[in-house]
XYZ file of C-alpha atoms in Angstrom:
317
model
C 104.402 89.572 49.525
C 102.692 92.455 51.325
C 104.854 93.545 54.245
C 101.756 94.849 56.047
C 99.774 91.630 55.613
C 98.424 90.025 58.769
C 99.283 86.428 59.594
C 98.568 84.113 62.500
C 100.644 81.151 63.620
C 98.456 78.027 63.889
C 98.839 74.285 63.605
C 97.262 72.465 60.694
C 97.044 68.764 61.546
C 99.883 69.340 64.081
C 102.103 71.159 61.542
C 102.967 74.743 62.540
C 102.005 77.070 59.680
C 101.846 80.839 59.244
C 98.453 81.578 57.689
C 97.353 84.779 55.989
C 94.122 86.316 57.308
C 92.560 87.686 54.119
C 89.135 89.358 54.298
C 89.331 89.835 50.541
C 89.363 86.083 49.908
C 85.963 84.429 49.542
C 87.284 80.904 50.069
C 89.954 79.473 52.376
C 92.671 77.599 50.549
C 96.091 75.973 50.877
C 98.912 75.450 48.421
C 99.611 72.142 46.734
C 103.025 72.026 48.435
C 101.455 72.376 51.887
C 98.941 69.658 51.100
C 101.818 67.318 50.270
C 103.616 68.227 53.500
C 100.456 67.294 55.368
C 100.369 63.975 53.470
C 96.801 64.581 52.329
C 94.940 63.468 49.222
C 92.456 65.953 47.739
C 88.837 65.129 47.079
C 87.985 65.880 43.460
C 85.768 68.967 42.972
C 82.071 68.215 43.021
C 79.566 69.651 40.573
C 78.533 72.395 43.013
C 82.128 73.577 43.539
C 83.918 76.055 41.270
C 86.365 74.756 38.678
C 88.723 77.610 39.432
C 89.201 80.530 41.823
C 90.106 84.051 40.747
C 93.220 85.630 42.280
C 93.505 89.320 43.208
C 95.382 89.867 39.939
C 92.469 88.434 37.987
C 94.287 85.230 37.081
C 92.305 81.995 37.130
C 93.644 79.335 39.507
C 92.351 75.801 38.828
C 90.683 74.069 41.772
C 92.609 70.833 42.365
C 90.131 69.685 45.002
C 89.397 70.013 48.708
C 90.947 68.634 51.894
C 89.605 68.445 55.444
C 92.061 69.883 57.971
C 92.008 70.363 61.731
C 93.096 73.854 62.772
C 94.649 74.124 66.240
C 94.399 77.634 67.741
C 95.249 78.118 71.426
C 94.046 74.627 72.301
C 90.836 74.936 70.270
C 90.407 72.475 67.375
C 88.470 73.738 64.344
C 87.750 71.243 61.529
C 87.462 72.966 58.166
C 87.517 72.211 54.436
C 90.138 74.021 52.333
C 90.455 74.388 48.579
C 93.796 73.244 47.122
C 95.466 75.534 44.585
C 98.722 74.904 42.766
C 100.286 78.354 42.335
C 99.287 79.976 45.620
C 101.508 82.821 46.871
C 100.893 81.971 50.537
C 100.882 78.420 51.862
C 97.559 78.946 53.649
C 94.849 81.614 53.429
C 91.999 82.055 55.885
C 89.155 83.414 53.769
C 85.756 84.860 54.605
C 84.083 81.445 54.664
C 86.261 80.371 57.622
C 86.252 83.786 59.329
C 82.456 83.999 59.118
C 81.762 80.462 60.330
C 84.053 80.920 63.362
C 82.708 84.348 64.309
C 86.140 85.903 63.880
C 86.731 89.434 65.141
C 89.846 91.235 63.891
C 91.176 93.976 66.181
C 93.793 95.920 64.243
C 94.392 98.360 67.097
C 95.414 95.517 69.422
C 96.881 93.431 66.568
C 94.897 90.335 67.493
C 92.081 88.157 66.191
C 89.476 86.308 68.246
C 87.244 83.393 67.333
C 83.814 82.259 68.554
C 82.923 85.502 70.366
C 86.270 85.789 72.112
C 86.613 82.147 73.147
C 90.205 82.148 71.870
C 92.421 85.094 70.991
C 95.699 84.997 69.094
C 98.161 87.615 67.902
C 98.401 88.952 64.379
C 101.947 89.001 63.085
C 103.425 90.912 60.161
C 106.424 90.327 57.969
C 109.270 92.433 59.294
C 113.042 92.756 59.396
C 114.349 89.481 60.872
C 117.419 91.304 62.170
C 115.133 92.981 64.717
C 114.534 89.663 66.498
C 116.093 89.088 69.921
C 116.854 85.396 70.501
C 117.824 83.327 73.540
C 121.542 82.609 73.829
C 121.045 79.275 75.588
C 118.339 76.733 76.358
C 116.689 77.035 79.753
C 113.695 75.995 81.832
C 111.657 78.655 83.659
C 109.645 77.286 86.592
C 105.953 78.084 86.848
C 105.076 81.640 87.975
C 108.729 82.593 88.018
C 110.670 85.549 86.699
C 114.000 85.087 84.959
C 116.800 87.295 83.675
C 118.177 85.555 80.607
C 121.020 86.237 78.130
C 119.967 87.021 74.586
C 121.660 87.594 71.235
C 121.167 90.555 68.931
C 122.025 91.394 65.358
C 125.392 93.221 65.152
C 123.755 96.335 63.692
C 122.203 97.122 67.103
C 125.581 97.248 68.852
C 126.327 100.484 70.789
C 122.908 101.929 69.899
C 120.333 103.032 72.442
C 117.379 100.814 71.604
C 114.039 99.629 72.925
C 113.429 95.914 73.504
C 109.800 94.759 73.540
C 108.010 91.433 73.597
C 107.748 89.499 70.329
C 103.935 89.091 69.943
C 103.848 85.329 69.119
C 105.634 84.454 72.394
C 102.520 85.614 74.278
C 100.776 82.454 73.090
C 103.176 80.418 75.243
C 102.192 82.215 78.474
C 105.532 84.044 78.447
C 105.786 87.780 79.163
C 108.820 89.922 78.391
C 109.549 93.236 80.081
C 110.188 96.211 77.825
C 113.624 97.742 78.437
C 115.950 100.404 77.093
C 119.349 98.897 76.312
C 122.638 99.982 74.811
C 124.522 96.731 74.176
C 128.262 97.008 73.633
C 128.421 93.515 72.148
C 126.037 91.187 70.343
C 124.621 90.058 73.691
C 122.571 91.654 76.424
C 119.950 90.431 78.896
C 116.192 90.301 78.996
C 113.677 89.908 81.816
C 110.970 87.307 81.200
C 108.294 85.664 83.304
C 106.488 82.333 83.000
C 102.820 83.112 83.669
C 101.772 79.473 83.379
C 101.240 76.870 86.083
C 103.791 74.466 84.598
C 107.532 74.873 83.855
C 108.293 76.234 80.393
C 111.302 75.050 78.387
C 112.725 77.503 75.856
C 115.390 76.448 73.382
C 118.440 78.436 72.366
C 117.645 80.603 69.372
C 113.992 81.067 70.312
C 112.872 84.636 69.472
C 111.342 86.303 72.518
C 111.634 90.027 71.790
C 112.163 92.622 69.085
C 114.560 95.553 69.207
C 114.406 98.931 67.517
C 116.657 101.979 67.722
C 115.379 105.005 69.636
C 115.336 108.495 68.145
C 117.621 110.369 70.543
C 116.611 113.703 69.025
C 113.051 113.256 70.230
C 112.393 115.381 73.337
C 110.100 112.799 74.895
C 112.716 110.077 74.482
C 115.358 112.356 76.000
C 113.155 112.977 79.032
C 112.540 109.256 79.526
C 116.206 108.370 79.130
C 117.428 110.829 81.747
C 118.662 108.788 84.695
C 118.071 105.465 82.918
C 120.534 102.601 83.233
C 121.326 99.828 80.788
C 122.875 96.456 81.354
C 125.489 95.026 79.008
C 125.838 91.391 80.042
C 124.246 88.946 82.380
C 124.130 85.283 83.202
C 120.862 83.408 83.303
C 119.310 83.633 86.735
C 115.947 82.896 88.279
C 114.078 84.704 90.984
C 110.770 83.952 92.651
C 108.133 86.635 92.479
C 108.686 88.872 95.488
C 105.905 89.845 97.891
C 107.802 92.887 99.132
C 106.353 96.403 98.769
C 102.829 95.017 99.060
C 100.365 97.858 99.822
C 98.413 97.948 103.112
C 95.445 95.670 103.663
C 92.831 98.387 103.001
C 94.406 99.286 99.654
C 94.642 95.617 98.679
C 90.949 95.105 99.408
C 90.056 98.202 97.368
C 91.993 96.951 94.351
C 90.479 93.480 94.663
C 86.951 94.897 94.855
C 87.614 96.837 91.658
C 88.588 93.498 90.138
C 85.178 92.096 91.101
C 85.773 90.460 94.489
C 83.067 90.856 97.107
C 84.102 90.729 100.779
C 80.771 91.880 102.216
C 79.967 88.563 103.942
C 83.558 87.665 104.781
C 83.706 86.397 108.364
C 87.384 85.904 109.031
C 89.622 87.016 111.881
C 91.624 90.116 110.995
C 94.883 88.170 110.642
C 93.384 85.595 108.273
C 91.629 88.311 106.256
C 94.963 90.085 105.766
C 96.614 86.842 104.678
C 93.765 86.216 102.228
C 93.974 89.704 100.725
C 97.753 89.324 100.383
C 97.385 85.992 98.585
C 94.735 87.306 96.188
C 96.552 90.586 95.548
C 99.874 88.897 94.737
C 98.095 86.636 92.251
C 95.606 89.142 90.852
C 96.878 88.556 87.307
C 95.489 85.022 87.464
C 91.911 86.346 87.487
C 90.371 87.328 84.162
C 88.208 90.390 83.607
C 86.373 88.857 80.648
C 86.387 85.820 78.363
C 88.968 87.344 75.992
C 91.572 86.785 78.709
C 90.869 83.030 78.725
C 92.602 81.799 75.549
C 92.478 78.117 76.491
C 95.310 75.638 76.878
C 97.438 73.577 74.527
C 99.231 71.687 77.303
C 97.112 68.551 76.908
C 96.433 67.265 73.394
C 94.754 64.048 72.400
C 93.199 62.358 69.398
C 89.821 60.622 69.355
C 90.022 57.788 66.859
C 86.714 56.888 65.212
C 86.076 54.310 62.493
C 82.617 55.325 61.311
C 79.480 57.175 62.423
C 77.810 54.211 64.143
C 77.375 54.377 67.943
C 79.801 52.271 69.946
C 77.073 50.996 72.210
C 73.288 50.705 71.999
C 70.731 49.839 74.674
């Protein structure tokens, strides 16, 4: 398996699967094992479909048939037909046929992929050292729009090492943000600051990966300059804190920032006190307003199935 390969975490018929995004693959396909997990029966290849597909190694892989699957990405449902192959290295491959039909745009600099002209955006993930994962020590519920300091567990090899903790990219899809921090844990546990950006409480189970940790090069001059005067925390208990409105800039500065965001207060006819309260409210929640469509990934909070029996209309005049 290529360690630098790009994957995305999606749901195929409600089953969470890590799929390879492969621009070198002409067709999208799934393994026979995955098809069985999805409890699907393949449709035999038609005369206009290939009898086999050619792997990157040049080996011929017989086409067992096709299956129709619903792909769930950030609340968006994409129906698509996959080829079924027996000896497939990856359980699922998104090929050029799927990427082209969905208007996919791969941004390697930002490590993300968008579909349908930015309608939904999800993170690309790579295979990496699992010992770098930082996991929750206990299950907890973070209220909506609330910051939390939570205990996490680390691999023993990071003990007593000055390291950098950063957000684990897939957790972004759950409207969870994690603050980057420099830590030097003396045990296998430390703490992490997270925030629930959603409008509903978010439950996270013990063992959920939320961050990654990597050792810092203490011989680097830039790192030495940053670390001067820094403080690390060894242990903590889970605690919650509401987002504070302290240290809010003056009204004029708030209005200036909001106008840069796109707000227009030209025709605002409010008393001075109410205008200040309005600017405070908008400023403290400025992250809720998107700059463009790529910041509106959709929602997976409400899912439903529409059961249909055939193509005939339910009702006719």
